[in-house]
Amino acid sequence: MKFFLDTANLNEIREAASLGIADGVTTNPSLIAKEGNVDFRQHIASICEIVSGPVSAEVTSEDTEGMVREGRDYSKIAANVVIKCPLTRNGLKATHQLSSEGTKVNVTFCFSAAQAILAAKAGASFISPFLGRLDDIGENGLHLLGDIVEIYRNYEWETEVLAASLRNPIHVIEAARIGADIATMPLKVIDQLFNHPLTDKGQAQFLADWRKSGRK
Ligand code: E4P
């Protein structure tokens, strides 16, 4: 399972890259807004300099023509830019157009297996089911992820399943168990993956014993 970083913060991306676990990056308009008044194209270019894998840049037009125009423009920023389109009717038309031109599209805001089927048929390179947001409303995001993986495997569709809106280590572990191709997560969740009290306790004890024996 590949790890994408779900942030537009350059320091966070550098930190994940230094760990060797940033296979790609997903951004969205809210994440870009958190970075302040940055130039969007320049900011995506900076991310692409840190990470060589897919970097999602999301369109903000609501009509198909506008999405296609943005997609064509953003895909010129760097070879690893992937265009992110929403799972709306217009978004899937744009997905179909852009993918037929050879541009990779990440279809975002997927909340049902039916929507995931449509995205694959439209030519999406990635489908992003939002697990955490489904959990937030009392549904089960992991069940949706399992359904999508099963359906895509039935037909050997090439669309990669990108588990998104991950909020905790259980989401990551279960996404791996289910067989998601990619998990995108904030640095906070990556940090949580490290944590185990026995690791901290054991390491502290080893070092204390080492020093007690007179070594430096
Ligand atoms: C994915 O591409 C999205 O940017 C992201 O996972 C959304 O996560 P959230 O529901 O925590 O905002």
CSV table of N, CA, C and O and ligand atoms in Angstrom, one decimal, residues 4-7 25-31 56 58 84 106-109 111 128-134 136 162-167 184-186, ligand 1:
chain,number,residue,atom,x,y,z
A,4,PHE,N,0.2,8.3,0.8
A,4,PHE,CA,0.2,9.7,0.3
A,4,PHE,C,0.1,10.6,1.5
A,4,PHE,O,-0.6,10.2,2.5
A,5,LEU,N,0.6,11.8,1.4
A,5,LEU,CA,0.5,12.8,2.5
A,5,LEU,C,-0.7,13.7,2.2
A,5,LEU,O,-0.7,14.3,1.1
A,6,ASP,N,-1.6,13.8,3.1
A,6,ASP,CA,-2.8,14.7,2.9
A,6,ASP,C,-2.6,16.0,3.5
A,6,ASP,O,-3.1,16.3,4.6
A,7,THR,N,-1.9,16.9,2.8
A,7,THR,CA,-1.5,18.2,3.3
A,7,THR,C,-1.0,19.0,2.1
A,7,THR,O,-0.5,18.5,1.1
A,25,VAL,N,1.2,13.0,-2.8
A,25,VAL,CA,0.5,14.0,-2.0
A,25,VAL,C,-0.9,14.3,-2.5
A,25,VAL,O,-1.1,14.3,-3.7
A,26,THR,N,-1.8,14.4,-1.6
A,26,THR,CA,-3.2,14.9,-2.0
A,26,THR,C,-3.4,16.3,-1.4
A,26,THR,O,-3.1,16.5,-0.2
A,27,THR,N,-3.8,17.2,-2.2
A,27,THR,CA,-4.2,18.5,-1.7
A,27,THR,C,-5.7,18.7,-2.0
A,27,THR,O,-6.3,18.0,-2.8
A,28,ASN,N,-6.3,19.7,-1.3
A,28,ASN,CA,-7.6,20.1,-1.7
A,28,ASN,C,-7.7,21.6,-1.4
A,28,ASN,O,-6.8,22.2,-0.8
A,29,PRO,N,-8.8,22.3,-1.8
A,29,PRO,CA,-8.9,23.7,-1.7
A,29,PRO,C,-8.8,24.2,-0.2
A,29,PRO,O,-8.2,25.2,0.1
A,30,SER,N,-9.3,23.4,0.7
A,30,SER,CA,-9.2,23.7,2.2
A,30,SER,C,-7.8,23.7,2.6
A,30,SER,O,-7.3,24.5,3.4
A,31,LEU,N,-7.1,22.6,2.2
A,31,LEU,CA,-5.7,22.5,2.7
A,31,LEU,C,-4.8,23.6,2.1
A,31,LEU,O,-3.9,24.1,2.7
A,56,SER,N,-1.9,15.5,-6.2
A,56,SER,CA,-3.2,15.9,-6.6
A,56,SER,C,-3.4,17.4,-6.5
A,56,SER,O,-3.2,17.9,-5.4
A,58,GLU,N,-6.5,20.1,-7.1
A,58,GLU,CA,-8.0,20.0,-7.2
A,58,GLU,C,-8.5,21.2,-8.0
A,58,GLU,O,-8.1,22.3,-7.8
A,84,LYS,N,-7.5,16.6,-9.7
A,84,LYS,CA,-8.5,16.1,-8.8
A,84,LYS,C,-9.9,16.7,-9.2
A,84,LYS,O,-10.0,18.0,-9.2
A,106,ASN,N,-7.8,12.1,-10.3
A,106,ASN,CA,-8.2,11.5,-9.0
A,106,ASN,C,-9.6,12.0,-8.7
A,106,ASN,O,-9.8,13.2,-8.6
A,107,VAL,N,-10.6,11.1,-8.7
A,107,VAL,CA,-12.0,11.5,-8.5
A,107,VAL,C,-12.2,11.5,-7.0
A,107,VAL,O,-12.1,10.5,-6.3
A,108,THR,N,-12.6,12.7,-6.5
A,108,THR,CA,-12.7,12.8,-5.0
A,108,THR,C,-14.2,13.0,-4.6
A,108,THR,O,-15.1,13.1,-5.4
A,109,PHE,N,-14.4,12.9,-3.3
A,109,PHE,CA,-15.7,13.0,-2.7
A,109,PHE,C,-16.6,11.8,-3.1
A,109,PHE,O,-17.7,11.9,-3.4
A,111,PHE,N,-18.6,8.7,-1.9
A,111,PHE,CA,-19.3,8.2,-0.7
A,111,PHE,C,-20.2,6.9,-0.9
A,111,PHE,O,-20.9,6.5,0.0
A,128,SER,N,-11.2,8.3,-4.7
A,128,SER,CA,-11.0,8.6,-3.3
A,128,SER,C,-12.3,8.5,-2.5
A,128,SER,O,-13.0,9.5,-2.3
A,129,PRO,N,-12.5,7.3,-1.9
A,129,PRO,CA,-13.6,7.2,-0.9
A,129,PRO,C,-13.2,7.9,0.4
A,129,PRO,O,-12.0,7.7,0.9
A,130,PHE,N,-14.1,8.7,1.0
A,130,PHE,CA,-13.7,9.5,2.2
A,130,PHE,C,-14.2,8.7,3.4
A,130,PHE,O,-15.4,8.9,3.9
A,131,LEU,N,-13.4,8.0,4.0
A,131,LEU,CA,-13.8,7.1,5.1
A,131,LEU,C,-14.2,7.9,6.4
A,131,LEU,O,-15.3,7.6,7.0
A,132,GLY,N,-13.4,8.8,6.8
A,132,GLY,CA,-13.6,9.5,8.1
A,132,GLY,C,-15.0,10.3,8.0
A,132,GLY,O,-15.7,10.3,9.0
A,133,ARG,N,-15.2,10.9,6.9
A,133,ARG,CA,-16.5,11.7,6.8
A,133,ARG,C,-17.7,10.8,6.8
A,133,ARG,O,-18.8,11.3,7.3
A,134,LEU,N,-17.6,9.6,6.3
A,134,LEU,CA,-18.7,8.6,6.5
A,134,LEU,C,-18.9,8.2,7.9
A,134,LEU,O,-20.0,8.2,8.5
A,136,ASP,N,-18.1,9.9,10.4
A,136,ASP,CA,-18.7,11.1,11.1
A,136,ASP,C,-20.2,11.1,11.2
A,136,ASP,O,-20.8,11.7,12.1
A,162,LEU,N,-7.9,4.8,-3.5
A,162,LEU,CA,-7.1,5.7,-2.6
A,162,LEU,C,-8.0,6.0,-1.4
A,162,LEU,O,-8.9,6.9,-1.5
A,163,ALA,N,-7.7,5.3,-0.3
A,163,ALA,CA,-8.5,5.5,0.9
A,163,ALA,C,-8.2,6.9,1.5
A,163,ALA,O,-7.0,7.2,1.8
A,164,ALA,N,-9.2,7.8,1.6
A,164,ALA,CA,-9.0,9.2,2.0
A,164,ALA,C,-9.8,9.5,3.2
A,164,ALA,O,-10.6,8.7,3.7
A,165,SER,N,-9.5,10.7,3.8
A,165,SER,CA,-10.2,11.1,5.0
A,165,SER,C,-9.9,10.1,6.1
A,165,SER,O,-10.8,9.8,6.9
A,166,LEU,N,-8.7,9.7,6.2
A,166,LEU,CA,-8.3,8.8,7.3
A,166,LEU,C,-8.0,9.6,8.5
A,166,LEU,O,-7.3,10.6,8.5
A,167,ARG,N,-8.5,9.1,9.6
A,167,ARG,CA,-8.4,9.9,10.9
A,167,ARG,C,-7.5,9.2,12.0
A,167,ARG,O,-7.2,9.9,12.9
A,184,THR,N,-4.2,7.9,2.0
A,184,THR,CA,-3.7,9.3,2.1
A,184,THR,C,-4.1,9.8,3.5
A,184,THR,O,-5.2,9.5,4.0
A,185,MET,N,-3.1,10.4,4.2
A,185,MET,CA,-3.3,10.8,5.6
A,185,MET,C,-2.5,12.0,6.0
A,185,MET,O,-1.5,12.3,5.4
A,186,PRO,N,-3.0,12.8,7.0
A,186,PRO,CA,-2.3,13.9,7.5
A,186,PRO,C,-1.0,13.4,8.3
A,186,PRO,O,-1.0,12.2,8.7
B,1,E4P,C1,-8.3,13.6,0.1
B,1,E4P,O1,-7.9,13.7,-1.0
B,1,E4P,C2,-8.9,14.6,1.0
B,1,E4P,O2,-8.1,15.8,0.8
B,1,E4P,C3,-8.9,14.3,2.4
B,1,E4P,O3,-8.6,13.0,2.7
B,1,E4P,C4,-10.0,14.9,3.2
B,1,E4P,O4,-9.9,14.5,4.5
B,1,E4P,P1,-10.9,15.2,5.6
B,1,E4P,O5,-12.2,14.5,5.6
B,1,E4P,O6,-10.1,14.9,6.9
B,1,E4P,O7,-10.9,16.7,5.3
